[in-house]
Amino acid sequence: MVDLNDAKSLRAIDSTDFLVSLTGLGAQCMKAYELTQGVALPKVQDVKAVVVTGLGGSAIGGDLLRVYSQERLSIPVIVNRDYTLPAFVDGNTLVFAVSYSGNTEETLSAYQDALEKGSAVVALTSGGKLKGLADRDGIPVIQVPVGLAPRAATGYLFIPMLAVLERLGMLHGLAGEVSEVTRELEGYADIYGPGTPVEKNPAKRLALDFEGRIPVIWGAGGTTDVAAQRWKGQINENAKAPAYWNVFPELNHNEIVGFEKPEELLRELWVVMLRDRGDHPRVGYRMEITRRIITGRVAGVTEVASAGDGMLARLYSLIYLGDWASVYLALLYGIDPGPVRVIDLLKGELAKR
Ligand code: PA5
């Protein structure tokens, strides 16, 4: 039985110091912004689309960029999680090839595809084959520090793309927003950190709600969808446990119908609804009605509203709470949050042929 108030025993399970990495996310965002300022920019004119290609912890930054840009860019931002790029990608597309390790085969393949399509490419990585290829091809590389789990490097794997777009004149005023993120996350690190007891720690309380249950995370399309996906992925990778996510309003047209049977399994679900002041007002109303429909059928429902002023701070406020909750869930299960042996096994098997 793990006691979430016993910080020493939590650290004993955490062999890769995931708790420490998480505590430093605020500072990481600022470092990520600063380290991009001196990097060479891609030669690009008349950008008609931005594509972020990556997988897992290296792709979620693409979704953050997609959501952040929704009301700020007049061109689409597409996230590609595959070996090849869509047919529209051409010389007017700016492609970010993102792989923390630099060795993920799908990303290396998509990188090659981007070059063949004549796109302007930027590599974002800590090293590996991607850095080697980009150096050989004369492609700008944003090199971030090694030694983190990719999903603990979400500052390094997102903020540099914003900084590049700002330097290209496509986004503006990011220094202030990044400062706000850093300041807010440093404040949350005290509240969510291992030193704060369960009674005062929303992340620990969420982990206790999730323990022994299946978390279902719902966000709103175009605002909190990325946070819902992130919470799900973090619970999977950190706690090694199942979790599911979906978005409003779409889930009101299918998933919500599936809350009648089997009753005993539905009682094992814990639903989280993520809200943001940028959600469409009708979506907020949908969430209220949906909550009424499922209350009593599931183990519980928690609503979490984003906090902060700018869009970046609001998105990170949600992501950060989910990150901490997923790590505490891992520790409650006696699971080491850092290593992802199944992913390593898959990559190892694939590397054989
Ligand atoms: O968080 C993780 O460890 C994974 O989701 C990885 O990010 C994913 O397997 C892709 O690897 P990389 O980020 O090194 O390209």
Short mmCIF file of C-alpha atoms and ligand atoms in Angstrom, two decimals:
data_model
loop_
_atom_site.label_atom_id
_atom_site.label_comp_id
_atom_site.label_asym_id
_atom_site.label_seq_id
_atom_site.Cartn_x
_atom_site.Cartn_y
_atom_site.Cartn_z
CA MET A 1 0.00 0.00 0.00
CA VAL A 2 1.62 3.27 -1.13
CA ASP A 3 1.01 6.36 0.99
CA LEU A 4 0.89 9.46 -1.25
CA ASN A 5 1.83 11.58 1.75
CA ASP A 6 5.12 9.74 2.18
CA ALA A 7 7.29 11.66 -0.30
CA LYS A 8 10.32 9.51 0.48
CA SER A 9 8.63 6.24 -0.47
CA LEU A 10 7.26 7.86 -3.66
CA ARG A 11 10.78 8.84 -4.71
CA ALA A 12 11.96 5.29 -4.01
CA ILE A 13 9.62 3.92 -6.74
CA ASP A 14 10.48 6.72 -9.19
CA SER A 15 13.79 5.42 -10.61
CA THR A 16 14.07 8.04 -13.37
CA ASP A 17 13.22 11.08 -11.21
CA PHE A 18 10.03 11.73 -13.13
CA LEU A 19 8.76 13.80 -10.18
CA VAL A 20 11.81 16.04 -10.49
CA SER A 21 11.36 16.46 -14.27
CA LEU A 22 7.74 17.39 -13.72
CA THR A 23 8.64 19.96 -11.08
CA GLY A 24 10.94 21.64 -13.60
CA LEU A 25 8.42 21.95 -16.46
CA GLY A 26 7.87 25.69 -15.92
CA ALA A 27 11.57 26.50 -16.17
CA GLN A 28 11.84 24.13 -19.14
CA CYS A 29 9.30 26.18 -21.11
CA MET A 30 11.39 29.33 -20.72
CA LYS A 31 14.63 27.49 -21.59
CA ALA A 32 12.93 26.04 -24.68
CA TYR A 33 11.92 29.53 -25.82
CA GLU A 34 15.38 30.95 -25.23
CA LEU A 35 17.33 28.14 -26.89
CA THR A 36 15.40 28.62 -30.14
CA GLN A 37 16.33 32.28 -30.55
CA GLY A 38 19.76 31.58 -32.02
CA VAL A 39 18.78 28.64 -34.25
CA ALA A 40 18.96 29.05 -38.05
CA LEU A 41 15.54 29.54 -39.64
CA PRO A 42 14.29 27.45 -42.56
CA LYS A 43 14.31 29.09 -45.97
CA VAL A 44 10.62 29.45 -46.59
CA GLN A 45 8.31 31.87 -48.34
CA ASP A 46 4.57 32.01 -48.55
CA VAL A 47 3.84 29.26 -46.02
CA LYS A 48 0.41 27.81 -46.76
CA ALA A 49 0.36 25.07 -44.11
CA VAL A 50 2.31 23.86 -41.09
CA VAL A 51 2.71 20.13 -40.50
CA VAL A 52 4.10 18.64 -37.32
CA THR A 53 5.18 15.05 -37.76
CA GLY A 54 5.98 12.90 -34.72
CA LEU A 55 4.63 10.22 -32.41
CA GLY A 56 3.58 9.95 -28.78
CA GLY A 57 5.29 12.44 -26.49
CA SER A 58 6.84 14.09 -29.55
CA ALA A 59 3.47 14.58 -31.28
CA ILE A 60 1.46 16.16 -28.51
CA GLY A 61 3.37 19.43 -28.97
CA GLY A 62 1.92 19.42 -32.50
CA ASP A 63 -1.57 19.27 -31.06
CA LEU A 64 -0.73 22.08 -28.67
CA LEU A 65 0.42 24.09 -31.68
CA ARG A 66 -2.76 23.20 -33.59
CA VAL A 67 -5.00 24.40 -30.75
CA TYR A 68 -2.90 27.45 -29.96
CA SER A 69 -2.86 28.51 -33.63
CA GLN A 70 -6.54 27.97 -34.24
CA GLU A 71 -7.41 31.63 -33.73
CA ARG A 72 -3.98 33.08 -34.41
CA LEU A 73 -2.90 31.68 -37.79
CA SER A 74 -4.76 31.97 -41.05
CA ILE A 75 -3.23 28.73 -42.32
CA PRO A 76 -3.90 25.17 -41.11
CA VAL A 77 -1.69 23.29 -38.65
CA ILE A 78 -1.88 19.53 -39.19
CA VAL A 79 -0.43 16.85 -36.90
CA ASN A 80 0.88 13.79 -38.72
CA ARG A 81 1.50 10.59 -36.75
CA ASP A 82 2.58 8.34 -39.59
CA TYR A 83 5.35 7.20 -41.95
CA THR A 84 4.27 9.46 -44.80
CA LEU A 85 2.84 12.96 -45.17
CA PRO A 86 -0.50 13.89 -46.75
CA ALA A 87 -0.55 14.62 -50.50
CA PHE A 88 -1.14 18.37 -50.01
CA VAL A 89 2.34 18.80 -48.48
CA ASP A 90 4.57 20.69 -50.92
CA GLY A 91 7.13 23.47 -51.22
CA ASN A 92 4.80 25.89 -49.43
CA THR A 93 4.53 23.67 -46.36
CA LEU A 94 6.62 24.15 -43.24
CA VAL A 95 7.26 20.75 -41.67
CA PHE A 96 8.48 20.26 -38.11
CA ALA A 97 9.97 16.76 -37.75
CA VAL A 98 9.85 16.11 -34.01
CA SER A 99 11.44 13.15 -32.27
CA TYR A 100 12.91 13.47 -28.80
CA SER A 101 15.20 10.46 -29.26
CA GLY A 102 15.72 11.24 -32.94
CA ASN A 103 15.34 7.53 -33.70
CA THR A 104 11.61 6.96 -34.19
CA GLU A 105 11.23 5.22 -37.55
CA GLU A 106 7.90 6.76 -38.54
CA THR A 107 9.30 10.27 -37.97
CA LEU A 108 12.51 9.52 -39.87
CA SER A 109 10.43 8.24 -42.78
CA ALA A 110 8.12 11.30 -42.74
CA TYR A 111 11.20 13.57 -42.56
CA GLN A 112 12.47 11.96 -45.78
CA ASP A 113 9.04 12.36 -47.35
CA ALA A 114 9.06 16.09 -46.49
CA LEU A 115 12.43 16.54 -48.21
CA GLU A 116 11.19 14.69 -51.28
CA LYS A 117 8.12 16.94 -51.41
CA GLY A 118 10.37 20.02 -51.32
CA SER A 119 9.00 21.35 -48.00
CA ALA A 120 10.86 23.65 -45.65
CA VAL A 121 11.84 21.39 -42.75
CA VAL A 122 12.94 22.02 -39.17
CA ALA A 123 14.14 19.12 -37.01
CA LEU A 124 13.34 19.24 -33.29
CA THR A 125 15.24 16.58 -31.36
CA SER A 126 17.77 15.82 -28.65
CA GLY A 127 20.01 14.06 -31.19
CA GLY A 128 19.95 10.56 -32.68
CA LYS A 129 19.55 9.74 -36.37
CA LEU A 130 17.29 12.73 -37.02
CA LYS A 131 20.02 15.16 -36.03
CA GLY A 132 22.55 13.26 -38.13
CA LEU A 133 20.30 13.34 -41.20
CA ALA A 134 19.37 17.01 -40.76
CA ASP A 135 23.03 18.03 -40.37
CA ARG A 136 23.86 16.08 -43.53
CA ASP A 137 20.94 17.66 -45.43
CA GLY A 138 21.59 21.23 -44.23
CA ILE A 139 18.26 21.33 -42.38
CA PRO A 140 17.95 23.57 -39.28
CA VAL A 141 18.05 21.58 -36.06
CA ILE A 142 16.64 22.73 -32.74
CA GLN A 143 18.58 20.53 -30.35
CA VAL A 144 17.05 20.12 -26.89
CA PRO A 145 18.75 18.61 -23.83
CA VAL A 146 18.95 14.79 -23.55
CA GLY A 147 18.06 12.67 -20.54
CA LEU A 148 14.29 13.19 -20.16
CA ALA A 149 11.38 10.93 -21.08
CA PRO A 150 9.88 12.49 -24.24
CA ARG A 151 6.59 13.07 -22.45
CA ALA A 152 8.44 14.92 -19.68
CA ALA A 153 9.92 17.25 -22.32
CA THR A 154 6.68 18.83 -23.50
CA GLY A 155 8.17 22.32 -23.08
CA TYR A 156 11.12 21.44 -25.28
CA LEU A 157 8.92 19.66 -27.82
CA PHE A 158 6.37 22.45 -28.26
CA ILE A 159 7.62 25.94 -27.37
CA PRO A 160 10.45 25.92 -29.98
CA MET A 161 7.87 25.57 -32.76
CA LEU A 162 6.06 28.65 -31.47
CA ALA A 163 9.37 30.50 -31.29
CA VAL A 164 10.19 29.60 -34.92
CA LEU A 165 6.77 30.80 -36.09
CA GLU A 166 7.26 34.01 -34.13
CA ARG A 167 10.68 34.57 -35.67
CA LEU A 168 9.16 33.99 -39.11
CA GLY A 169 6.64 36.75 -38.32
CA MET A 170 3.66 34.39 -38.16
CA LEU A 171 2.97 34.67 -34.39
CA HIS A 172 3.54 37.57 -32.01
CA GLY A 173 4.05 38.44 -28.34
CA LEU A 174 5.17 35.03 -27.15
CA ALA A 175 7.78 36.14 -24.63
CA GLY A 176 5.05 37.38 -22.27
CA GLU A 177 2.97 34.23 -22.69
CA VAL A 178 5.93 31.93 -22.08
CA SER A 179 6.82 33.93 -18.95
CA GLU A 180 3.26 33.49 -17.72
CA VAL A 181 3.45 29.71 -18.28
CA THR A 182 6.74 29.51 -16.40
CA ARG A 183 5.43 31.53 -13.49
CA GLU A 184 2.13 29.65 -13.27
CA LEU A 185 3.68 26.18 -13.54
CA GLU A 186 6.23 27.02 -10.86
CA GLY A 187 3.30 27.93 -8.59
CA TYR A 188 1.41 24.73 -9.43
CA ALA A 189 4.53 22.64 -8.83
CA ASP A 190 4.26 23.59 -5.14
CA ILE A 191 0.56 22.70 -4.98
CA TYR A 192 0.78 19.43 -6.96
CA GLY A 193 4.24 18.36 -5.80
CA PRO A 194 5.02 15.38 -3.55
CA GLY A 195 5.51 17.62 -0.48
CA THR A 196 1.84 18.76 -0.48
CA PRO A 197 -0.45 16.33 1.37
CA VAL A 198 -3.46 14.64 -0.21
CA GLU A 199 -5.97 16.93 1.54
CA LYS A 200 -4.51 20.00 -0.20
CA ASN A 201 -3.28 18.37 -3.38
CA PRO A 202 -5.80 18.11 -6.28
CA ALA A 203 -3.43 15.89 -8.31
CA LYS A 204 -3.10 13.33 -5.51
CA ARG A 205 -6.86 13.39 -4.94
CA LEU A 206 -7.51 12.72 -8.63
CA ALA A 207 -5.09 9.80 -8.57
CA LEU A 208 -7.03 8.32 -5.65
CA ASP A 209 -10.27 8.75 -7.62
CA PHE A 210 -8.70 6.96 -10.59
CA GLU A 211 -7.18 4.11 -8.58
CA GLY A 212 -8.81 0.79 -9.44
CA ARG A 213 -11.02 2.49 -12.04
CA ILE A 214 -10.85 3.44 -15.74
CA PRO A 215 -10.39 7.16 -16.31
CA VAL A 216 -12.41 8.67 -19.19
CA ILE A 217 -11.26 12.16 -20.12
CA TRP A 218 -13.46 14.49 -22.12
CA GLY A 219 -12.40 17.85 -23.57
CA ALA A 220 -13.87 20.32 -26.03
CA GLY A 221 -12.90 20.28 -29.70
CA GLY A 222 -10.44 23.06 -30.59
CA THR A 223 -9.65 24.05 -26.99
CA THR A 224 -9.18 21.32 -24.38
CA ASP A 225 -9.11 18.36 -26.78
CA VAL A 226 -5.31 18.31 -26.62
CA ALA A 227 -5.37 18.20 -22.81
CA ALA A 228 -7.85 15.30 -22.83
CA GLN A 229 -5.62 13.36 -25.22
CA ARG A 230 -2.59 14.20 -23.12
CA TRP A 231 -4.22 13.02 -19.84
CA LYS A 232 -5.14 9.74 -21.52
CA GLY A 233 -1.65 9.21 -22.92
CA GLN A 234 0.03 10.11 -19.64
CA ILE A 235 -2.14 7.67 -17.67
CA ASN A 236 -1.27 4.96 -20.22
CA GLU A 237 2.48 5.63 -20.29
CA ASN A 238 3.12 6.68 -16.69
CA ALA A 239 0.65 4.53 -14.75
CA LYS A 240 0.67 1.70 -17.32
CA ALA A 241 -3.12 1.70 -17.07
CA PRO A 242 -5.98 2.09 -19.55
CA ALA A 243 -7.72 5.42 -20.06
CA TYR A 244 -9.88 6.85 -22.82
CA TRP A 245 -10.61 10.29 -24.20
CA ASN A 246 -13.11 12.00 -26.43
CA VAL A 247 -14.35 15.49 -27.30
CA PHE A 248 -17.51 17.52 -27.09
CA PRO A 249 -19.68 18.04 -29.04
CA GLU A 250 -18.90 14.85 -31.00
CA LEU A 251 -19.28 12.51 -28.00
CA ASN A 252 -22.84 13.75 -27.55
CA HIS A 253 -23.66 12.08 -30.85
CA ASN A 254 -22.37 8.57 -30.08
CA GLU A 255 -20.34 7.83 -26.92
CA ILE A 256 -22.96 9.23 -24.57
CA VAL A 257 -25.48 6.69 -25.83
CA GLY A 258 -23.24 3.90 -24.55
CA PHE A 259 -23.76 4.61 -20.86
CA GLU A 260 -26.52 2.08 -20.21
CA LYS A 261 -24.82 -1.33 -20.25
CA PRO A 262 -23.04 -3.19 -18.69
CA GLU A 263 -23.97 -1.32 -15.52
CA GLU A 264 -21.34 -2.97 -13.32
CA LEU A 265 -18.52 -1.94 -15.70
CA LEU A 266 -19.86 1.62 -16.09
CA ARG A 267 -19.62 1.95 -12.32
CA GLU A 268 -15.85 1.50 -12.68
CA LEU A 269 -15.45 4.60 -14.90
CA TRP A 270 -14.25 7.94 -13.53
CA VAL A 271 -15.10 10.77 -15.93
CA VAL A 272 -13.16 14.03 -16.10
CA MET A 273 -14.49 16.99 -18.07
CA LEU A 274 -11.91 19.61 -19.02
CA ARG A 275 -13.20 23.13 -19.52
CA ASP A 276 -11.79 26.37 -20.82
CA ARG A 277 -13.23 29.85 -21.10
CA GLY A 278 -12.67 29.62 -24.86
CA ASP A 279 -15.11 26.69 -25.17
CA HIS A 280 -18.18 27.41 -27.26
CA PRO A 281 -20.98 28.39 -24.82
CA ARG A 282 -23.20 25.62 -26.18
CA VAL A 283 -20.43 23.12 -25.39
CA GLY A 284 -20.43 24.32 -21.76
CA TYR A 285 -24.18 23.72 -21.64
CA ARG A 286 -23.72 20.29 -23.24
CA MET A 287 -21.24 19.38 -20.51
CA GLU A 288 -23.79 20.27 -17.81
CA ILE A 289 -26.51 18.15 -19.42
CA THR A 290 -24.10 15.28 -20.03
CA ARG A 291 -22.98 15.35 -16.44
CA ARG A 292 -26.59 14.98 -15.32
CA ILE A 293 -27.06 12.02 -17.69
CA ILE A 294 -24.08 10.02 -16.43
CA THR A 295 -24.21 10.90 -12.72
CA GLY A 296 -25.17 7.79 -10.77
CA ARG A 297 -24.11 5.50 -13.61
CA VAL A 298 -20.35 6.06 -13.28
CA ALA A 299 -18.14 6.06 -10.19
CA GLY A 300 -17.72 9.82 -10.32
CA VAL A 301 -17.35 12.95 -12.44
CA THR A 302 -14.75 15.67 -11.91
CA GLU A 303 -14.81 18.97 -13.76
CA VAL A 304 -11.54 20.82 -14.15
CA ALA A 305 -11.43 24.37 -15.49
CA SER A 306 -8.26 25.79 -16.98
CA ALA A 307 -6.61 28.64 -15.11
CA GLY A 308 -4.50 31.55 -16.26
CA ASP A 309 -4.82 34.42 -18.65
CA GLY A 310 -3.19 33.56 -21.98
CA MET A 311 -4.07 30.48 -24.03
CA LEU A 312 -0.66 28.90 -23.39
CA ALA A 313 -0.97 29.15 -19.62
CA ARG A 314 -4.53 27.83 -19.73
CA LEU A 315 -3.58 24.78 -21.81
CA TYR A 316 -0.56 24.02 -19.66
CA SER A 317 -2.60 24.40 -16.45
CA LEU A 318 -4.77 21.47 -17.57
CA ILE A 319 -1.93 19.40 -18.94
CA TYR A 320 0.14 19.85 -15.80
CA LEU A 321 -2.59 18.62 -13.45
CA GLY A 322 -3.06 15.51 -15.61
CA ASP A 323 0.68 14.89 -15.71
CA TRP A 324 0.92 14.96 -11.92
CA ALA A 325 -2.22 12.86 -11.42
CA SER A 326 -0.90 10.21 -13.83
CA VAL A 327 2.40 9.98 -11.96
CA TYR A 328 0.66 9.65 -8.59
CA LEU A 329 -1.58 6.96 -10.08
CA ALA A 330 1.56 5.10 -11.17
CA LEU A 331 3.01 5.38 -7.68
CA LEU A 332 -0.25 4.23 -6.07
CA TYR A 333 0.01 1.10 -8.22
CA GLY A 334 3.66 0.71 -7.18
CA ILE A 335 4.62 1.35 -10.83
CA ASP A 336 7.75 3.22 -11.86
CA PRO A 337 6.40 6.06 -14.07
CA GLY A 338 9.48 6.61 -16.26
CA PRO A 339 10.30 3.37 -18.10
CA VAL A 340 8.00 2.34 -20.96
CA ARG A 341 9.19 -1.22 -21.57
CA VAL A 342 6.44 -2.12 -24.03
CA ILE A 343 7.35 0.81 -26.32
CA ASP A 344 11.04 -0.15 -26.05
CA LEU A 345 10.17 -3.76 -26.89
CA LEU A 346 8.15 -2.74 -29.94
CA LYS A 347 10.89 -0.42 -31.19
CA GLY A 348 13.48 -3.17 -30.60
CA GLU A 349 11.46 -5.79 -32.51
CA LEU A 350 10.83 -3.37 -35.40
CA ALA A 351 14.53 -2.52 -35.59
CA LYS A 352 15.28 -6.20 -36.36
CA ARG A 353 13.86 -5.93 -39.86
O1 PA5 B 1 6.64 9.25 -24.26
C1 PA5 B 1 7.22 8.36 -24.87
O2 PA5 B 1 8.21 7.77 -24.42
C2 PA5 B 1 6.73 7.95 -26.25
O3 PA5 B 1 5.40 8.36 -26.45
C3 PA5 B 1 7.66 8.52 -27.33
O4 PA5 B 1 7.54 9.92 -27.37
C4 PA5 B 1 7.34 7.92 -28.70
O5 PA5 B 1 7.56 6.53 -28.68
C5 PA5 B 1 8.18 8.54 -29.82
O6 PA5 B 1 9.53 8.56 -29.48
P1 PA5 B 1 10.37 9.89 -29.70
O7 PA5 B 1 9.70 10.93 -28.86
O8 PA5 B 1 11.75 9.59 -29.21
O9 PA5 B 1 10.32 10.17 -31.15
#
